[in-house]
Tab-separated table of C-alpha atoms and ligand atoms in Angstrom:
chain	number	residue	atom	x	y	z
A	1	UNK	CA	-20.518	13.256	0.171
A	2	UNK	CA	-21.137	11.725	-3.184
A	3	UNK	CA	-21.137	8.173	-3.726
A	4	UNK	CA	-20.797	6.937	-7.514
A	5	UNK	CA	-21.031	3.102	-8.564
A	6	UNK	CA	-20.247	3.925	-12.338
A	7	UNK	CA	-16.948	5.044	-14.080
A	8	UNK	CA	-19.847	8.003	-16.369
A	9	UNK	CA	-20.561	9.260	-13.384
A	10	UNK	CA	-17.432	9.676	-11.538
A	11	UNK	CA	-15.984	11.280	-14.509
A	12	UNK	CA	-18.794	13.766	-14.703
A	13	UNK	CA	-18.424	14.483	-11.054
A	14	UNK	CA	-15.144	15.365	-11.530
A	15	UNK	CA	-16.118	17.598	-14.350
A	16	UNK	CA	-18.303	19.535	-12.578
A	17	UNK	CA	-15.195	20.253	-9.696
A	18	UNK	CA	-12.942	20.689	-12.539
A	19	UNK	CA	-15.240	23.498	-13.733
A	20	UNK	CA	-15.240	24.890	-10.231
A	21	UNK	CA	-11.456	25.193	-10.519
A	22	UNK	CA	-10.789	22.643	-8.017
A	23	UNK	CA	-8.190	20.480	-8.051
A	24	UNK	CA	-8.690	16.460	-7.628
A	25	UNK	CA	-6.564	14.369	-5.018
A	26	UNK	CA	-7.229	10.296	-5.261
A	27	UNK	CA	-6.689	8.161	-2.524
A	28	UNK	CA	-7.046	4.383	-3.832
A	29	UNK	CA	-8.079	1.837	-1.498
A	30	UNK	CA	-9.763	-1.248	-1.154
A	31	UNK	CA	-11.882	-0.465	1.782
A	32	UNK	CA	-11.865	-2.081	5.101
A	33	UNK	CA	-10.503	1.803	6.268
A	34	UNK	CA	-8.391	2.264	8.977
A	35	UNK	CA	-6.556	5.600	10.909
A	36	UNK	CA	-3.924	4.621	8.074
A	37	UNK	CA	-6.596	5.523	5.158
A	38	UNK	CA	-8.055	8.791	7.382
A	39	UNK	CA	-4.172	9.897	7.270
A	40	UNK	CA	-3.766	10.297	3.586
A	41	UNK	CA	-7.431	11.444	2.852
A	42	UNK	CA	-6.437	13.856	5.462
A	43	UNK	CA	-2.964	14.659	3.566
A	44	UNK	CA	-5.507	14.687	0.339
A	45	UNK	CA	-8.036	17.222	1.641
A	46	UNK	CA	-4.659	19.913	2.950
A	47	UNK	CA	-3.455	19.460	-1.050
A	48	UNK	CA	-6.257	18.975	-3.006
A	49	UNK	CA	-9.942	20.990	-3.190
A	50	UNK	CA	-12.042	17.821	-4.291
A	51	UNK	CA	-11.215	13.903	-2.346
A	52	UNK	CA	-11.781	11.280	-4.119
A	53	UNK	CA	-11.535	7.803	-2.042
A	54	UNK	CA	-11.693	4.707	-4.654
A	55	UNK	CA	-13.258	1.259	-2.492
A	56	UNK	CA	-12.722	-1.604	-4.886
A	57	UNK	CA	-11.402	-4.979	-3.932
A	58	UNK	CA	-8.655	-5.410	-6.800
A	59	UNK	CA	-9.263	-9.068	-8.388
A	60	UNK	CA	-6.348	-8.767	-10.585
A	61	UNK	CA	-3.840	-8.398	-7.652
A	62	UNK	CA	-5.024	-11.419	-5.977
A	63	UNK	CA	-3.313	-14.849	-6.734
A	64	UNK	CA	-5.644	-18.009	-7.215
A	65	UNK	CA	-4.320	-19.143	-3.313
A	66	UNK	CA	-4.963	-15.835	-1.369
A	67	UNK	CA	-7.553	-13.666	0.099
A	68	UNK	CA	-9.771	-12.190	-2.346
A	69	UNK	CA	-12.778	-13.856	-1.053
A	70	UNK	CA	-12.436	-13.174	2.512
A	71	UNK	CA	-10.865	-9.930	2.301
A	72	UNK	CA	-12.981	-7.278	4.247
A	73	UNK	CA	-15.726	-5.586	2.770
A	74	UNK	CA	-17.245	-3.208	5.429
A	75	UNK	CA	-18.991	-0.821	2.882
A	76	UNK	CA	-21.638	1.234	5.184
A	77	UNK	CA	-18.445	1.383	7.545
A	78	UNK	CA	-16.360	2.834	5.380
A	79	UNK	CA	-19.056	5.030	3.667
A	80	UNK	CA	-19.375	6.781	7.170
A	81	UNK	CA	-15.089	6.860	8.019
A	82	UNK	CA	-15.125	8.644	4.488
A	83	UNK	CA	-18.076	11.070	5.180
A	84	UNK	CA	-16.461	11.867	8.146
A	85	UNK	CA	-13.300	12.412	7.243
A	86	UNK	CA	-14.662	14.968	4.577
A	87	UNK	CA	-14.359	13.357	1.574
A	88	UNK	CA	-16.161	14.786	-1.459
A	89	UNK	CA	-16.863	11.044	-3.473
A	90	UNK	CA	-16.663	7.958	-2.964
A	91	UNK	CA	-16.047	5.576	-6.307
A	92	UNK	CA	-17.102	2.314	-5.133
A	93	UNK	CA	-17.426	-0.156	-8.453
A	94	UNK	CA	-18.145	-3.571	-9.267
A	95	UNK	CA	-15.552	-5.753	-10.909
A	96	UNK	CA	-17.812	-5.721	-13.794
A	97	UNK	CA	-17.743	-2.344	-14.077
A	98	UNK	CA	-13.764	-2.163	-13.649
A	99	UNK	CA	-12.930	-5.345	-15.578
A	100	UNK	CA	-15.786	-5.819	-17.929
A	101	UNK	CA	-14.140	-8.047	-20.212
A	102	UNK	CA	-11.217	-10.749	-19.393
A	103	UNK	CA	-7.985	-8.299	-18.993
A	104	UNK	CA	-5.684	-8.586	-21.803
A	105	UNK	CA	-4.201	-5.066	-21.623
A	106	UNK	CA	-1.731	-5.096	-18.144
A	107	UNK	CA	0.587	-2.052	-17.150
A	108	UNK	CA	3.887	-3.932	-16.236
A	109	UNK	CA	6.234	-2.246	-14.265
A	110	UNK	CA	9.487	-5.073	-14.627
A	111	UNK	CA	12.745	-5.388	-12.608
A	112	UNK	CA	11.848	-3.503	-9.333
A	113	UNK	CA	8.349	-5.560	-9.409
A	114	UNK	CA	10.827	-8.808	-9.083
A	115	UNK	CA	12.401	-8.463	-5.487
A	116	UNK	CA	10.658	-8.364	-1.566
A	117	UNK	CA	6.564	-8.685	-2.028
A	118	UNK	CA	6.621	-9.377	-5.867
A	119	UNK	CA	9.212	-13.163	-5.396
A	120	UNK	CA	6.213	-14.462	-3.317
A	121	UNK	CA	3.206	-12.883	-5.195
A	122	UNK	CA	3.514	-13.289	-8.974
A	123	UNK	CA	1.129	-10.879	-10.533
A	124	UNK	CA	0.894	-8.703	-7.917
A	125	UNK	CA	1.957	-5.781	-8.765
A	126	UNK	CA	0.919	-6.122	-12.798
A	127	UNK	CA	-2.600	-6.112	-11.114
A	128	UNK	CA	-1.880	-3.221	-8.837
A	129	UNK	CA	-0.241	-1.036	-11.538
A	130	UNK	CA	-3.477	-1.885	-14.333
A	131	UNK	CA	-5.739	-1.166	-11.466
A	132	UNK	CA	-4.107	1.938	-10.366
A	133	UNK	CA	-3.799	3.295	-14.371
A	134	UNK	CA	-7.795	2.931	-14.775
A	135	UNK	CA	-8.241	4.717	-11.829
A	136	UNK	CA	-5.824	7.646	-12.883
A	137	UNK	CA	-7.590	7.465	-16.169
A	138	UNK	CA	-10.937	7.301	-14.687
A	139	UNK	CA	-10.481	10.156	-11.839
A	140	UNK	CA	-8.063	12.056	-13.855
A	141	UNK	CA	-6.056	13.263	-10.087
A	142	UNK	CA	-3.750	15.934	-9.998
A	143	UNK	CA	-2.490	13.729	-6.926
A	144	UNK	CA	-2.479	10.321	-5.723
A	145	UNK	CA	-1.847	9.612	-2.152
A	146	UNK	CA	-0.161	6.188	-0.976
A	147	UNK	CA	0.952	4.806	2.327
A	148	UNK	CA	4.626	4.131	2.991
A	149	UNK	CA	3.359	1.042	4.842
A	150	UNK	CA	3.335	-0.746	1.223
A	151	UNK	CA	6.823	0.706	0.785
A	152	UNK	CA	7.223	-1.504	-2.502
A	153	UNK	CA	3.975	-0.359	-4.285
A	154	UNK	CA	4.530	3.222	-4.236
A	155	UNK	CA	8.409	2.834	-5.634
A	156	UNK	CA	6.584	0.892	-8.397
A	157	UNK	CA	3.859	3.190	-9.118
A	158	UNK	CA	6.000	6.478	-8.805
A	159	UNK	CA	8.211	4.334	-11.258
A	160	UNK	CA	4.982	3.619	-13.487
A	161	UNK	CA	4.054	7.405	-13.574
A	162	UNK	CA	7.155	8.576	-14.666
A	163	UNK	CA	7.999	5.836	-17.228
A	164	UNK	CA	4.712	6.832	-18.753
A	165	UNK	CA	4.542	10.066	-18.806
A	166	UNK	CA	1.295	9.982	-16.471
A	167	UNK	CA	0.068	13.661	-15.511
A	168	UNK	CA	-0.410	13.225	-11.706
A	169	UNK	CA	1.649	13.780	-8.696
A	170	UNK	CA	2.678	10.684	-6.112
A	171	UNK	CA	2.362	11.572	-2.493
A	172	UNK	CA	3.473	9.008	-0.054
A	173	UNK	CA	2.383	9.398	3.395
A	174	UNK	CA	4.386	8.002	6.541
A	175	UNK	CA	2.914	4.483	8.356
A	176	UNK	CA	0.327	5.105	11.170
A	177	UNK	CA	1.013	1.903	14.146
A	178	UNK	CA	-1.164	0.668	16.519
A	179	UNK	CA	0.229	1.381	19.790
A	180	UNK	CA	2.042	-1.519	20.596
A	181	UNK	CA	4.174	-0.437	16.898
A	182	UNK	CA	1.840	-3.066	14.615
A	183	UNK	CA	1.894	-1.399	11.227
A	184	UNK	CA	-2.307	-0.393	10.668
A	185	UNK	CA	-3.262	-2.727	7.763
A	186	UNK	CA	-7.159	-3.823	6.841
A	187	UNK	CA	-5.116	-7.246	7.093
A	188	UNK	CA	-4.621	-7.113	11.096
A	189	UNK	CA	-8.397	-7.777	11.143
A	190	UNK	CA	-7.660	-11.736	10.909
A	191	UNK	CA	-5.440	-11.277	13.832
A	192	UNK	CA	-6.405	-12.651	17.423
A	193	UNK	CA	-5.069	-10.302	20.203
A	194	UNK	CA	-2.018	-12.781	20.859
A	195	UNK	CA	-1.159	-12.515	17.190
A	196	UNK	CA	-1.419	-8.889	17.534
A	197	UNK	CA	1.101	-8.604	20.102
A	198	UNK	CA	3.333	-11.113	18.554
A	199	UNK	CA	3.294	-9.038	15.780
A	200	UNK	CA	4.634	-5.891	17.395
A	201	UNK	CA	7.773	-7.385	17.168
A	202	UNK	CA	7.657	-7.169	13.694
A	203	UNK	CA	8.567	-3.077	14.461
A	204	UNK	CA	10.691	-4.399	16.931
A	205	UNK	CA	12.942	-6.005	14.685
A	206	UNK	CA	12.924	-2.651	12.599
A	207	UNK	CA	13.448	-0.270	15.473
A	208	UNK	CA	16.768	-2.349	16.529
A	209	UNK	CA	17.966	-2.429	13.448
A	210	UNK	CA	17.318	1.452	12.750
A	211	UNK	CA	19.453	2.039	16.670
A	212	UNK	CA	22.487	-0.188	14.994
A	213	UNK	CA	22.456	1.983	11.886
A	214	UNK	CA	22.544	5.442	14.203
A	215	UNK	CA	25.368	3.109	15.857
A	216	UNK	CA	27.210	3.094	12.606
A	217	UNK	CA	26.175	-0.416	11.829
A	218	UNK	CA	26.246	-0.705	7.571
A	219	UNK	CA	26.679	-4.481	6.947
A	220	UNK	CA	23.171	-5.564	6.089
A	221	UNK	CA	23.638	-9.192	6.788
A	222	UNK	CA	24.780	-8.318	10.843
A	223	UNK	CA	21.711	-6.318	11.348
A	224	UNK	CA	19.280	-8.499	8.750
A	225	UNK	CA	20.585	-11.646	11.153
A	226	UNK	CA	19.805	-9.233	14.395
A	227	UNK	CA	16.211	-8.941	13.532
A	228	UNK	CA	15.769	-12.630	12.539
A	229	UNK	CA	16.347	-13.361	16.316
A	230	UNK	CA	14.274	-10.456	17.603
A	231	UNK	CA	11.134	-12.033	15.844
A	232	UNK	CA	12.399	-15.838	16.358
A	233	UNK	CA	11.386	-14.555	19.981
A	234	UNK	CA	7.511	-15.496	18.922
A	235	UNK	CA	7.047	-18.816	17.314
A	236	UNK	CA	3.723	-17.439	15.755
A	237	UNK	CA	5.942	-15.729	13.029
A	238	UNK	CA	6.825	-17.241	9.766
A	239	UNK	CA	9.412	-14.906	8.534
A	240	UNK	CA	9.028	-14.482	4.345
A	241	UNK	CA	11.825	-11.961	3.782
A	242	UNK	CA	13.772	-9.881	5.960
A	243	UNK	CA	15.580	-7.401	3.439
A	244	UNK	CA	17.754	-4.511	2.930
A	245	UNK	CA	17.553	-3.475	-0.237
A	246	UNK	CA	18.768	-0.165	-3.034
A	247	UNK	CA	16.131	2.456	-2.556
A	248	UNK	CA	15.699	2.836	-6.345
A	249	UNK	CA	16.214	-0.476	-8.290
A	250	UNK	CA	15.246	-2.524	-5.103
A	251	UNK	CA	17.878	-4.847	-5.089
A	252	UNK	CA	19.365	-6.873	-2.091
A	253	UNK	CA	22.631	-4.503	-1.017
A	254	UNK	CA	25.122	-5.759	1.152
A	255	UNK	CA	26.119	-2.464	2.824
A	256	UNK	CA	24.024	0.140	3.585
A	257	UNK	CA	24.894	3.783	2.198
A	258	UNK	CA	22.868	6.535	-0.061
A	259	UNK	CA	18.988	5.986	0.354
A	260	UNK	CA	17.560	2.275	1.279
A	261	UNK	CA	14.877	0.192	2.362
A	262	UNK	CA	14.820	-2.028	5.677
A	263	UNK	CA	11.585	-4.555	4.613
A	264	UNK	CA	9.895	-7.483	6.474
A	265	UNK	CA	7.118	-9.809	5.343
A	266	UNK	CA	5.918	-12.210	7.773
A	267	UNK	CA	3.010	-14.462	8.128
A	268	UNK	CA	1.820	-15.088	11.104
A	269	UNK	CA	-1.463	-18.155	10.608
A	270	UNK	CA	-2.212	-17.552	7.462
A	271	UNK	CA	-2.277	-13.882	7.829
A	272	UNK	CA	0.367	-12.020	6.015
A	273	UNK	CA	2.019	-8.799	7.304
A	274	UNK	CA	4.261	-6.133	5.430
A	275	UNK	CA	6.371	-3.670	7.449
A	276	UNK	CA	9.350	-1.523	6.543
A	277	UNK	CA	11.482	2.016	7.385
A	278	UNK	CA	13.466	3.859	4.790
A	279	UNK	CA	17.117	4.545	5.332
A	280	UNK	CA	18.525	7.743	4.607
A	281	UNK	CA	22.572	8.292	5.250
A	282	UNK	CA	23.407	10.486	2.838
B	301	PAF	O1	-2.869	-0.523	-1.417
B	301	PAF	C1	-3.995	-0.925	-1.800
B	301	PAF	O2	-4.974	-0.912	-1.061
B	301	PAF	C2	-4.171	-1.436	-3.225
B	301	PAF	O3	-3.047	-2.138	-3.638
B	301	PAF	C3	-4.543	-0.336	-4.221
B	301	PAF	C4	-3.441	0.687	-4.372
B	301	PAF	C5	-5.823	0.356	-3.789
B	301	PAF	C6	-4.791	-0.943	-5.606
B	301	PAF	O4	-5.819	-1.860	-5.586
């Protein structure tokens, strides 16, 4: 496994495997790997011939109040999951490398940005869509593999790629749970093993509301108000949103029918958690 600090030599590695007549899969993270990660370098390496993992702790998609600073940063942890895991290179930059200058040039995805994560994190997903178009540019992927855990960022970058005419294919891979159902995230770190279980009932929430819908259940505020009390069971959670929303222009709906989303954010401490399920009743 390769391991290149520089954007010069990442593209020339990926030169070289072009020139083989492989084909490139990216999986962009920002490190702090979990079984999630391993499941979509793992969906990478059955599509692609040459992995490419990005590790780089996004500045631009942190606002001034959250995490940036403390986020995780196990790199000789995550070199090893990756070498493991058979990945060909790893592109692990600096910010200076990635943002040399102050950004003035954003990739704005509007509308579907404005809903679920994006009402409580202004910026967000500007910084996740500039980040995510220099790393196309930089890696040049025939495919880019994204977990459905962060249901909202893939609509948004599938939405990105096809709006601009971007040459690469989106793969979305399903969530990977702990077993008690917790959604993996490099964010359940901060969690004691009380808030861990606590926040199994995030899934809980989303499992009862998933039984009412095979009930025949369509009225999203009956089964949005069901999982309310499910996780009003632990006082540990701070509910953010609890929402059902369009599929495509991810708007609140109030009846379910055609393709949806079922999405939670919750903090529990100062620990925020994302889960969701797509609904399908076509
Ligand atoms: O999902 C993430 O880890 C990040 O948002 C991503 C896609 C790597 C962009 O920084």
């Amino acid at each position: 496994m390769k391991v290149s600090q520089t954007i010069d030599s990442v593209r020339e590695k990926v030169k070289d495997a072009r020139k083989q007549g492989k084909t490139i899969g990216l999986v962009p993270t920002m490190g702090a790997l979990h079984e999630g990660h391993i499941s979509l370098v793992e969906a990478a390496r059955k599509k692609c011939d040459f992995v490419v993992v990005s590790i780089f702790v996004n500045p631009t998609q942190f606002g001034p109040a959250e995490d940036f600073d403390k986020y995780p940063r196990p790199i000789e942890d995550d070199l090893k999951k990756c070498e493991q895991a058979g990945v060909d290179l790893v592109f692990n930059p600096s910010p200076n490398e990635m943002y040399p200058e102050k950004v003035i040039t954003w990739v704005n995805v509007e509308k579907i940005t404005e809903n679920l994560c994006g009402s409580s994190r202004p910026g967000h997903f500007r910084g996740v869509t500039t980040v995510c178009s220099k790393l196309f540019n930089i890696v040049t992927p025939d495919m880019a593999f994204f977990g459905q855990k962060d249901a909202q960022q893939s609509i948004v970058i599938k939405r990105m790629v096809a709006d601009l005419n971007m040459p690469l294919e989106i793969v979305v891979c399903p969530i990977i749970r702990e077993e008690n159902g917790l959604a993996m995230s490099s964010r359940n770190k901060y969690l004691s093993e009380q808030e861990k279980e606590d926040a199994s009932y995030i899934y809980k929430s989303l499992q009862k509301c998933m039984e009412m819908i095979d009930s025949g259940s369509r009225e999203t505020e009956t089964l949005i108000n069901e999982m309310r009390t499910i996780l009003k069971a632990k006082k540990s959670i701070k509910v953010e949103y609890i929402s059902i929303v369009d599929e495509k222009t991810l708007e609140n709906i109030d009846k379910i029918q055609g393709k949806s989303l079922a999405a939670i954010a919750v903090r529990i401490g100062s620990t925020r958690l994302i889960d969701n399920f797509p609904i399908d009743i076509t």
